[in-house]
Amino acid sequence: MSTPLLEAKDLTIAYGDQVAINHLTLPIPEKKITAIIGPSGCGKSTLLRSMNRMNDFIEGVKLEGAINYQGENIYAPHVDPVEVRLRIGMVFQKANPFPKSIFNNVAWGPNISGLSGDIGLRVETALKQAALWDEVQDRLEEQALNLSGGQQQRLCIARTLAMEPEVVLMDEPCSALDPVSTSRIEDLLYEMKKKYTIVIVTHNMQQAARVSDYTAFIEDGELVEYGETEQVFTNPLKKRTEDYVTGRFG
Amino acid sequence: MISAIANPRLRRRKLVSAAFRVLCAATAFVVVGILFALIFDLMLDGLPWLDIQFLSSFPSRFPELAGIKSALFGSLWLIGLTALFAVPIGVLAAIYMEEYAPQNRLTRLIELNIANLAGVPSIVYGLLGLALFVRFFALERSILAGALTMSLLVLPVIIIAAWEAIRAVPTSLREAAYGLGATRWQVVQSHVLPMAMPGILTGIILSLSRAIGETAPLIVMGALTYVAFVPEGPMDEFTTLPIQIFNWTANPQEAFQDLAAAGILVLLGILLVTNSIALAIRYWSTK
């Protein structure tokens, strides 16, 4: 395997004395979907948030080791976290649209970063990529909070894609959605990976098995198993992984 | 058949519920009733005196010639300058404490202390103003010294209210913005401030309403009680509505008591106007 686009290297993250991630190394291959699974509180969200420095805002977080993006540690002192987040976008667990119009939700990011080009076209492209355009093209000026939960989450995806990041981090993006909306977003992921590298944290094992190319199983902040999704789910190397993916615990 | 009467326990619960409702309604009516009784009484005494002559005359020994022109202008000057000093400083301090400063024991200690400052008796601020602005900075008994004293008085209230309002902006919204590569200032300007604006404005309304009614600190720092001119700049001496009202109520002649009532009506009018303006801004800012 070639050098991964993004990689956690001997990463340790602690909240005060509480170690959340313990000497973890994990590659994220380019233009693939990597799923991170594991029981609640295993540190998978912490790991994901460390990949675009969203943990910077939590008081008392200590980090050792490295997250390498294109071979460069994003925690190196000279790296600007704003720059990191421009390349590595994030979609959150709960849809969090801005209390603005649909159009302005998508246009805000490109506008504040001064991205060039026709902003209308950029918004349209992003909404099409997020499979939301057909539903909202006639009401772009409407308040985004009036959309349904599934539409809001797709709007948040569109907002992230409008920045044209290279990596999209998704923190349980479907956990608050109904099965129909979930399946729409899963179809969307499949389309997205042609252009983007995706890391998805999920509670839902079927979802990981359905959408991802690679799966990492994490327990108590340690990487238990990592491999191609099919292998992890059908022929896990570790007993612990087998117990988890077959639903014996977790 | 489903019937509440058939179920004694449910009947008792509904009774308690109804009783609580009556209690709450009664309390609300008593409060509003007292307010209206006060205003009605004031109007009875004050309205006959409230005319253009009253608004455009200086105080006088003769009740029929007396007016509140100087006090009215003094109050407007004072409140304008106080808002000019206290609002930006208070809001910026709150933004710093919540968005920039590390959230540790020191910030919590500072917050506790600011909250305590909000509870310090206003006369203490008057003494501070006297020592600091009137004497040390030699601003004399000017409007500027009064406004600076008032700013100190209302700053804690503005900071705490703005701080709470900024803190109430959901973290998820900040994260969404940061996740798109926004800088701190962009997040504050586009999302935090607009969402916190109603709460911040409420704090400003409350604090300026308090400042406009304060008398004690201004008397301590030496604002005049008899002023027969309109202040023309921040360095002029001044009086304010509550001081003028206090002065009239201290006069044994009954006509002056009625003048005080008329003065209070003017003061209430100003409060009503300023609050309406703030409410209008609040309404438009949340549209």
Coordinates of C-alpha atoms in Angstrom, one line a residue:
Chain A
M1 CA 0.0 0.0 0.0
S2 CA 1.3 3.5 -0.9
T3 CA 1.7 6.2 1.7
P4 CA -1.7 7.1 3.1
L5 CA -3.1 10.6 2.6
L6 CA -3.8 10.9 6.3
E7 CA -2.3 9.0 9.1
A8 CA -2.4 8.8 12.9
K9 CA 1.0 7.9 14.1
D10 CA 1.6 6.7 17.7
L11 CA -1.1 9.0 18.7
T12 CA -2.0 9.5 22.4
I13 CA -4.7 11.8 23.5
A14 CA -5.6 12.5 27.1
Y15 CA -8.2 14.7 28.9
G16 CA -6.3 15.6 32.0
D17 CA -5.4 12.2 33.5
Q18 CA -7.9 10.3 31.4
V19 CA -6.3 8.7 28.4
A20 CA -8.8 8.5 25.5
I21 CA -6.5 7.3 22.7
N22 CA -3.4 5.2 23.6
H23 CA -0.5 4.9 21.2
L24 CA -2.7 4.5 18.2
T25 CA -1.5 4.2 14.6
L26 CA -4.0 4.2 11.8
P27 CA -3.6 4.9 8.0
I28 CA -6.4 6.7 6.1
P29 CA -6.0 5.8 2.4
E30 CA -6.9 8.3 -0.3
K31 CA -10.3 8.3 -2.0
K32 CA -11.5 5.4 0.2
I33 CA -14.0 5.3 3.0
T34 CA -12.5 4.3 6.3
A35 CA -14.9 3.4 9.0
I36 CA -14.0 3.6 12.7
I37 CA -16.2 1.4 14.9
G38 CA -16.1 0.5 18.6
P39 CA -18.2 0.6 21.7
S40 CA -19.4 3.9 23.3
G41 CA -16.6 5.9 25.0
C42 CA -13.8 4.0 23.2
G43 CA -12.3 7.2 21.9
K44 CA -13.4 7.0 18.3
S45 CA -14.9 10.5 18.2
T46 CA -11.9 11.9 20.0
L47 CA -9.7 10.3 17.3
L48 CA -11.8 11.7 14.5
R49 CA -11.9 15.2 16.0
S50 CA -8.1 15.2 16.4
M51 CA -7.8 14.7 12.6
N52 CA -8.7 18.4 11.9
R53 CA -7.8 19.8 15.3
M54 CA -11.4 20.2 16.5
N55 CA -10.1 19.1 19.9
D56 CA -8.2 22.3 20.2
F57 CA -11.4 23.9 21.6
I58 CA -11.7 21.5 24.5
E59 CA -9.9 22.6 27.6
G60 CA -7.2 20.3 29.0
V61 CA -6.7 18.1 26.0
K62 CA -3.1 16.8 25.7
L63 CA -1.8 15.2 22.5
E64 CA 1.3 13.2 21.8
G65 CA 2.4 11.6 18.6
A66 CA 1.4 12.9 15.2
I67 CA -1.4 13.2 12.7
N68 CA 0.4 13.3 9.3
Y69 CA -1.4 14.8 6.4
Q70 CA 0.5 14.4 3.1
G71 CA 3.5 13.6 5.3
E72 CA 3.3 16.7 7.4
N73 CA 2.3 16.7 11.1
I74 CA -0.8 18.9 11.5
Y75 CA 0.2 19.5 15.1
A76 CA 3.6 20.9 14.2
P77 CA 4.0 24.3 15.7
H78 CA 4.1 26.2 12.5
V79 CA 0.8 24.7 11.2
D80 CA -2.2 27.0 11.3
P81 CA -5.3 25.0 12.4
V82 CA -7.5 27.1 10.2
E83 CA -5.5 25.9 7.2
V84 CA -5.9 22.3 8.4
R85 CA -9.7 22.6 8.6
L86 CA -9.8 24.1 5.1
R87 CA -8.4 20.9 3.7
I88 CA -10.0 18.5 6.2
G89 CA -13.7 19.2 6.6
M90 CA -16.1 17.8 9.2
V91 CA -19.7 16.7 9.4
F92 CA -21.1 16.4 12.9
Q93 CA -23.4 13.9 14.6
K94 CA -26.3 16.2 15.0
A95 CA -27.1 18.3 11.9
N96 CA -26.1 21.8 12.8
P97 CA -27.1 24.2 10.0
F98 CA -26.6 27.9 10.7
P99 CA -29.8 29.8 11.4
K100 CA -29.5 31.4 7.9
S101 CA -31.0 30.7 4.5
I102 CA -30.2 27.4 2.7
F103 CA -28.1 29.4 0.2
N104 CA -26.1 31.2 2.9
N105 CA -25.5 28.1 4.8
V106 CA -23.5 26.7 1.8
A107 CA -22.1 30.1 0.7
W108 CA -20.8 31.2 4.1
G109 CA -17.7 29.0 4.2
P110 CA -16.4 29.9 0.7
N111 CA -17.2 33.6 1.3
I112 CA -15.3 34.0 4.5
S113 CA -12.3 32.1 3.0
G114 CA -12.5 34.3 -0.1
L115 CA -12.6 31.3 -2.5
S116 CA -12.7 32.4 -6.0
G117 CA -15.3 31.7 -8.7
D118 CA -19.0 32.1 -9.1
I119 CA -20.5 31.6 -5.6
G120 CA -23.9 30.7 -7.1
L121 CA -22.4 27.9 -9.1
R122 CA -20.3 26.7 -6.2
V123 CA -23.5 26.4 -4.0
E124 CA -25.3 24.6 -6.8
T125 CA -22.5 22.1 -7.3
A126 CA -22.2 21.4 -3.6
L127 CA -25.9 20.9 -3.2
K128 CA -26.0 18.6 -6.2
Q129 CA -23.1 16.6 -4.8
A130 CA -25.0 16.3 -1.5
A131 CA -28.1 15.1 -3.5
L132 CA -30.1 18.0 -2.1
W133 CA -30.4 20.3 -5.1
D134 CA -33.6 18.8 -6.5
E135 CA -35.4 19.3 -3.2
V136 CA -34.3 22.9 -2.5
Q137 CA -33.5 24.6 -5.8
D138 CA -36.8 26.5 -5.7
R139 CA -36.4 27.7 -2.2
L140 CA -32.7 28.6 -1.6
E141 CA -33.7 31.7 0.3
E142 CA -35.7 29.8 2.9
Q143 CA -34.6 29.3 6.4
A144 CA -32.4 26.2 6.7
L145 CA -33.9 25.2 10.0
N146 CA -37.2 24.5 8.4
L147 CA -35.7 21.6 6.5
S148 CA -36.3 18.0 7.7
G149 CA -33.6 16.3 9.8
G150 CA -32.3 14.3 6.9
Q151 CA -32.2 17.4 4.6
Q152 CA -30.4 19.4 7.3
Q153 CA -27.7 16.8 7.5
R154 CA -27.3 16.7 3.7
L155 CA -27.1 20.5 3.8
C156 CA -24.3 20.2 6.3
I157 CA -22.5 17.8 4.0
A158 CA -23.1 20.3 1.1
R159 CA -21.7 23.1 3.2
T160 CA -18.5 21.0 3.9
L161 CA -18.2 20.0 0.2
A162 CA -18.5 23.6 -1.0
M163 CA -15.1 24.2 0.6
E164 CA -13.7 21.5 -1.7
P165 CA -11.7 19.8 1.1
E166 CA -9.6 16.7 0.4
V167 CA -10.8 14.8 3.4
V168 CA -14.3 14.7 4.9
L169 CA -14.6 13.5 8.5
M170 CA -18.0 12.3 9.6
D171 CA -18.9 11.8 13.2
E172 CA -21.9 9.4 13.2
P173 CA -23.7 11.4 10.6
C174 CA -26.8 9.2 10.5
S175 CA -27.3 8.5 14.2
A176 CA -30.2 10.9 14.5
L177 CA -31.8 10.0 11.1
D178 CA -34.5 7.7 10.0
P179 CA -33.7 4.7 7.8
V180 CA -34.7 6.4 4.6
S181 CA -32.6 9.4 5.2
T182 CA -29.7 7.1 6.3
S183 CA -29.8 5.2 3.1
R184 CA -29.8 8.4 1.1
I185 CA -26.6 9.5 2.9
E186 CA -25.0 6.1 2.4
D187 CA -25.7 6.3 -1.3
L188 CA -24.2 9.8 -1.2
L189 CA -21.0 8.5 0.5
Y190 CA -20.6 6.1 -2.3
E191 CA -20.7 9.0 -4.8
M192 CA -18.5 11.2 -2.7
K193 CA -15.5 8.8 -2.5
K194 CA -14.8 9.3 -6.1
K195 CA -13.6 12.8 -5.2
Y196 CA -13.0 12.8 -1.5
T197 CA -11.3 10.7 1.2
I198 CA -13.8 9.9 3.9
V199 CA -13.5 8.9 7.5
I200 CA -16.7 7.9 9.1
V201 CA -17.3 7.1 12.8
T202 CA -20.3 4.9 13.2
H203 CA -22.2 3.0 15.9
N204 CA -24.0 1.1 13.3
M205 CA -22.0 -2.1 12.3
Q206 CA -24.2 -2.8 9.2
Q207 CA -23.5 0.7 8.0
A208 CA -19.8 0.2 8.4
A209 CA -20.0 -3.1 6.5
R210 CA -22.2 -1.5 3.8
V211 CA -20.3 1.6 3.0
S212 CA -16.6 1.4 4.0
D213 CA -13.6 0.0 2.2
Y214 CA -11.5 -0.2 5.4
T215 CA -12.5 -0.7 9.0
A216 CA -10.7 0.1 12.2
F217 CA -12.0 -1.4 15.4
I218 CA -11.1 0.6 18.5
E219 CA -11.6 -0.4 22.1
D220 CA -10.5 1.5 25.2
G221 CA -8.5 3.9 23.0
E222 CA -6.5 1.2 21.4
L223 CA -6.6 -0.1 17.9
V224 CA -7.7 -3.7 18.1
E225 CA -7.9 -4.5 14.4
Y226 CA -7.6 -2.7 11.1
G227 CA -8.1 -4.1 7.6
E228 CA -10.2 -4.3 4.6
T229 CA -13.8 -4.1 5.7
E230 CA -14.8 -7.4 4.2
Q231 CA -12.0 -9.2 6.1
V232 CA -12.7 -7.4 9.4
F233 CA -16.4 -8.4 9.2
T234 CA -16.2 -11.9 7.7
N235 CA -12.8 -13.1 8.9
P236 CA -11.6 -11.1 11.8
L237 CA -8.1 -11.9 13.1
K238 CA -8.9 -11.1 16.7
K239 CA -11.5 -12.8 18.9
R240 CA -12.4 -9.4 20.4
T241 CA -13.3 -8.0 17.0
E242 CA -15.4 -11.1 16.1
D243 CA -17.3 -10.7 19.4
Y244 CA -18.0 -7.1 18.6
V245 CA -19.0 -7.3 14.9
T246 CA -21.2 -10.3 15.6
G247 CA -23.0 -8.3 18.3
R248 CA -21.9 -10.3 21.3
F249 CA -21.1 -7.1 23.1
G250 CA -21.1 -3.3 22.6
Chain B
M1 CA -66.8 5.4 31.1
I2 CA -63.7 7.5 31.6
S3 CA -64.5 10.0 34.3
A4 CA -62.3 12.1 36.5
I5 CA -64.9 11.9 39.3
A6 CA -64.6 8.1 39.3
N7 CA -60.9 8.4 40.0
P8 CA -60.3 10.2 43.3
R9 CA -56.6 10.4 43.0
L10 CA -56.7 12.0 39.6
R11 CA -59.4 14.4 40.9
R12 CA -57.1 15.6 43.7
R13 CA -54.2 16.1 41.3
K14 CA -56.4 18.2 39.0
L15 CA -57.5 20.2 42.0
V16 CA -53.9 20.9 43.1
S17 CA -53.1 21.9 39.5
A18 CA -56.0 24.3 39.3
A19 CA -55.2 25.8 42.7
F20 CA -51.6 26.5 41.6
R21 CA -52.8 28.2 38.5
V22 CA -55.1 30.5 40.5
L23 CA -52.2 31.3 42.8
C24 CA -49.9 32.3 40.0
A25 CA -52.6 34.4 38.3
A26 CA -53.3 36.1 41.6
T27 CA -49.7 37.0 42.1
A28 CA -49.4 38.4 38.6
F29 CA -52.5 40.5 39.1
V30 CA -51.3 41.9 42.4
V31 CA -47.9 42.9 40.9
V32 CA -49.5 44.5 37.8
G33 CA -52.2 46.1 40.0
I34 CA -49.7 47.8 42.3
L35 CA -47.8 49.2 39.3
F36 CA -51.0 50.6 37.7
A37 CA -52.1 52.1 41.0
L38 CA -48.8 53.9 41.3
I39 CA -48.9 55.2 37.8
F40 CA -52.6 56.2 38.2
D41 CA -51.7 58.1 41.4
L42 CA -48.7 59.8 39.7
M43 CA -50.9 60.9 36.8
L44 CA -53.5 62.3 39.1
D45 CA -50.9 64.6 40.7
G46 CA -48.5 65.2 37.9
L47 CA -50.6 65.4 34.6
P48 CA -52.0 68.8 35.3
W49 CA -48.4 70.2 35.5
L50 CA -47.1 68.3 32.5
D51 CA -47.0 70.7 29.6
I52 CA -44.6 72.4 27.2
Q53 CA -43.9 75.1 29.8
F54 CA -42.8 72.4 32.3
L55 CA -40.5 70.7 29.8
S56 CA -38.9 73.9 28.6
S57 CA -38.3 75.8 31.8
F58 CA -35.5 75.8 34.3
P59 CA -36.2 75.1 38.0
S60 CA -37.7 78.0 40.0
R61 CA -38.8 79.0 43.4
F62 CA -42.3 79.4 42.0
P63 CA -44.0 76.1 41.2
E64 CA -45.9 77.6 38.3
L65 CA -42.7 78.7 36.6
A66 CA -40.6 75.6 37.5
G67 CA -39.6 73.1 34.8
I68 CA -37.2 70.3 34.2
K69 CA -35.4 71.4 31.1
S70 CA -31.9 71.3 32.6
A71 CA -32.5 68.0 34.3
L72 CA -33.9 66.5 31.1
F73 CA -30.9 67.5 29.1
G74 CA -28.6 66.4 31.9
S75 CA -30.1 63.0 32.0
L76 CA -29.9 62.6 28.2
W77 CA -26.3 63.6 28.2
L78 CA -25.4 61.4 31.1
I79 CA -27.1 58.3 29.7
G80 CA -25.8 58.9 26.2
L81 CA -22.2 59.1 27.4
T82 CA -22.6 56.2 29.8
A83 CA -23.9 54.0 26.9
L84 CA -21.0 55.2 24.8
F85 CA -18.5 54.1 27.4
A86 CA -20.1 51.1 29.0
V87 CA -21.6 49.2 26.1
P88 CA -18.6 48.6 23.9
I89 CA -16.3 47.9 26.9
G90 CA -18.8 45.6 28.5
V91 CA -19.6 43.6 25.3
L92 CA -15.9 43.3 24.3
A93 CA -14.9 42.2 27.8
A94 CA -17.6 39.5 27.6
I95 CA -16.5 38.3 24.2
Y96 CA -12.9 38.1 25.4
M97 CA -13.8 36.1 28.6
E98 CA -16.0 33.6 26.8
E99 CA -14.4 33.2 23.4
Y100 CA -10.7 33.9 23.9
A101 CA -9.6 33.5 27.5
P102 CA -8.8 30.0 28.7
Q103 CA -11.6 28.6 30.8
N104 CA -9.9 27.9 34.1
R105 CA -10.1 28.8 37.8
L106 CA -9.0 32.4 37.1
T107 CA -11.8 33.1 34.7
R108 CA -14.3 31.6 37.1
L109 CA -12.9 33.8 39.9
I110 CA -13.2 36.8 37.7
E111 CA -16.8 36.0 36.8
L112 CA -17.7 35.6 40.4
N113 CA -16.1 38.9 41.2
I114 CA -17.9 40.7 38.4
A115 CA -21.1 39.3 39.6
N116 CA -20.3 40.6 43.1
L117 CA -19.5 44.0 41.7
A118 CA -23.0 44.1 40.2
G119 CA -24.4 43.8 43.7
V120 CA -22.2 46.6 45.3
P121 CA -24.4 49.5 46.6
S122 CA -24.4 52.3 44.1
I123 CA -23.3 54.9 46.7
V124 CA -20.0 53.1 46.8
Y125 CA -19.5 53.8 43.1
G126 CA -20.3 57.4 43.9
L127 CA -17.5 57.6 46.4
L128 CA -15.2 55.9 43.9
G129 CA -16.2 58.4 41.2
L130 CA -15.6 61.3 43.6
A131 CA -12.1 60.1 44.5
L132 CA -11.1 58.9 41.1
F133 CA -12.8 61.1 38.4
V134 CA -13.7 64.3 40.3
R135 CA -10.6 64.6 42.3
F136 CA -7.7 62.5 40.9
F137 CA -8.4 63.1 37.2
A138 CA -9.7 66.6 38.1
L139 CA -12.8 66.3 35.9
E140 CA -14.6 68.3 38.5
R141 CA -18.4 67.8 38.8
S142 CA -18.8 67.4 35.0
I143 CA -21.1 65.3 33.0
L144 CA -18.0 63.3 32.0
A145 CA -17.2 62.5 35.6
G146 CA -20.8 61.5 36.2
A147 CA -21.0 59.3 33.0
L148 CA -17.7 57.6 33.9
T149 CA -19.0 56.8 37.4
M150 CA -22.2 55.5 35.9
S151 CA -20.3 53.4 33.5
L152 CA -18.4 51.7 36.4
L153 CA -21.8 51.1 38.0
V154 CA -23.4 49.4 35.0
L155 CA -20.4 47.6 33.5
P156 CA -20.8 44.5 35.7
V157 CA -24.4 44.1 34.7
I158 CA -23.6 44.5 31.0
I159 CA -20.6 42.1 31.2
I160 CA -22.6 39.4 33.0
A161 CA -25.6 39.7 30.8
A162 CA -23.5 39.6 27.6
W163 CA -21.4 36.8 28.9
E164 CA -24.4 34.7 29.7
A165 CA -25.9 35.4 26.3
I166 CA -22.7 34.5 24.5
R167 CA -22.3 31.4 26.5
A168 CA -25.8 30.3 25.5
V169 CA -24.9 30.1 21.8
P170 CA -24.7 26.4 21.1
T171 CA -21.3 24.8 20.8
S172 CA -22.5 22.9 17.8
L173 CA -22.8 26.2 15.9
R174 CA -19.3 27.3 16.7
E175 CA -18.0 23.9 15.7
A176 CA -19.8 24.0 12.4
A177 CA -18.2 27.4 11.7
Y178 CA -14.7 26.4 12.8
G179 CA -15.0 23.1 10.8
L180 CA -15.4 25.3 7.7
G181 CA -12.0 26.9 8.4
A182 CA -13.3 30.1 10.0
T183 CA -11.1 32.2 12.3
R184 CA -12.2 33.1 15.8
W185 CA -13.2 36.6 14.7
Q186 CA -15.3 35.2 11.8
V187 CA -17.1 32.8 14.1
V188 CA -17.8 35.6 16.7
Q189 CA -18.9 38.1 14.1
S190 CA -21.1 35.9 11.9
H191 CA -22.6 33.5 14.4
V192 CA -21.9 34.2 18.1
L193 CA -22.8 37.9 18.2
P194 CA -26.0 37.7 16.1
M195 CA -27.3 34.8 18.2
A196 CA -26.3 36.5 21.4
M197 CA -27.7 39.9 20.4
P198 CA -31.1 39.6 22.0
G199 CA -29.6 38.7 25.4
I200 CA -26.9 41.4 25.1
L201 CA -29.6 44.0 24.3
T202 CA -31.7 42.9 27.3
G203 CA -28.6 43.4 29.6
I204 CA -28.0 46.9 28.0
I205 CA -31.7 47.9 28.5
L206 CA -31.7 46.8 32.1
S207 CA -28.4 48.5 33.0
L208 CA -29.2 51.8 31.3
S209 CA -32.6 51.8 32.9
R210 CA -30.9 51.5 36.2
A211 CA -28.4 54.2 35.4
I212 CA -31.1 56.6 34.4
G213 CA -32.9 56.2 37.7
E214 CA -29.8 56.4 39.9
T215 CA -29.5 59.4 42.3
A216 CA -27.2 58.5 45.2
P217 CA -23.9 58.2 43.4
L218 CA -24.4 61.4 41.5
I219 CA -25.2 63.3 44.6
V220 CA -22.2 61.9 46.3
M221 CA -19.9 62.9 43.5
G222 CA -21.4 66.4 43.6
A223 CA -23.9 66.8 40.7
L224 CA -25.8 70.0 41.3
T225 CA -29.4 70.2 42.5
Y226 CA -30.2 73.6 41.0
V227 CA -29.1 74.2 37.4
A228 CA -30.4 77.0 35.4
F229 CA -28.7 76.3 32.1
V230 CA -28.5 73.5 29.6
P231 CA -25.2 71.7 29.5
E232 CA -23.4 72.2 26.2
G233 CA -20.6 69.8 26.5
P234 CA -19.3 66.9 28.6
M235 CA -17.3 69.1 30.8
D236 CA -20.3 71.2 31.9
E237 CA -21.9 70.8 35.3
F238 CA -25.3 69.2 35.4
T239 CA -28.2 67.8 37.2
T240 CA -30.5 64.8 36.3
L241 CA -34.2 64.0 36.5
P242 CA -34.0 61.8 39.6
I243 CA -32.0 64.5 41.4
Q244 CA -34.5 67.2 40.4
I245 CA -37.3 65.0 41.5
F246 CA -35.6 64.2 44.8
N247 CA -35.1 67.9 45.3
W248 CA -38.7 68.7 44.7
T249 CA -40.0 66.0 47.0
A250 CA -37.9 67.5 49.8
N251 CA -39.7 70.9 49.4
P252 CA -42.6 71.4 51.9
Q253 CA -44.8 73.2 49.5
E254 CA -47.5 70.8 48.1
A255 CA -47.2 72.2 44.6
F256 CA -43.6 70.9 44.4
Q257 CA -44.8 67.4 45.3
D258 CA -47.0 67.5 42.2
L259 CA -44.1 68.8 40.2
A260 CA -42.1 65.8 41.4
A261 CA -44.9 63.5 40.1
A262 CA -44.8 65.2 36.7
G263 CA -41.0 64.8 36.7
I264 CA -41.4 61.1 37.4
L265 CA -43.9 60.8 34.5
V266 CA -41.2 62.3 32.2
L267 CA -38.6 59.9 33.6
L268 CA -41.0 57.0 32.9
G269 CA -41.6 58.3 29.4
I270 CA -37.9 58.4 28.7
L271 CA -37.5 54.8 30.0
L272 CA -40.4 53.7 27.8
V273 CA -38.9 55.3 24.7
T274 CA -35.4 53.9 25.3
N275 CA -36.7 50.4 26.0
S276 CA -38.9 50.5 22.9
I277 CA -36.0 51.5 20.8
A278 CA -34.0 48.6 22.2
L279 CA -36.8 46.2 21.7
A280 CA -37.2 47.3 18.1
I281 CA -33.4 46.8 17.5
R282 CA -33.8 43.4 19.2
Y283 CA -36.7 42.5 17.0
W284 CA -35.0 43.5 13.8
S285 CA -31.7 41.9 14.7
T286 CA -33.4 38.5 15.1
K287 CA -35.2 38.7 11.8

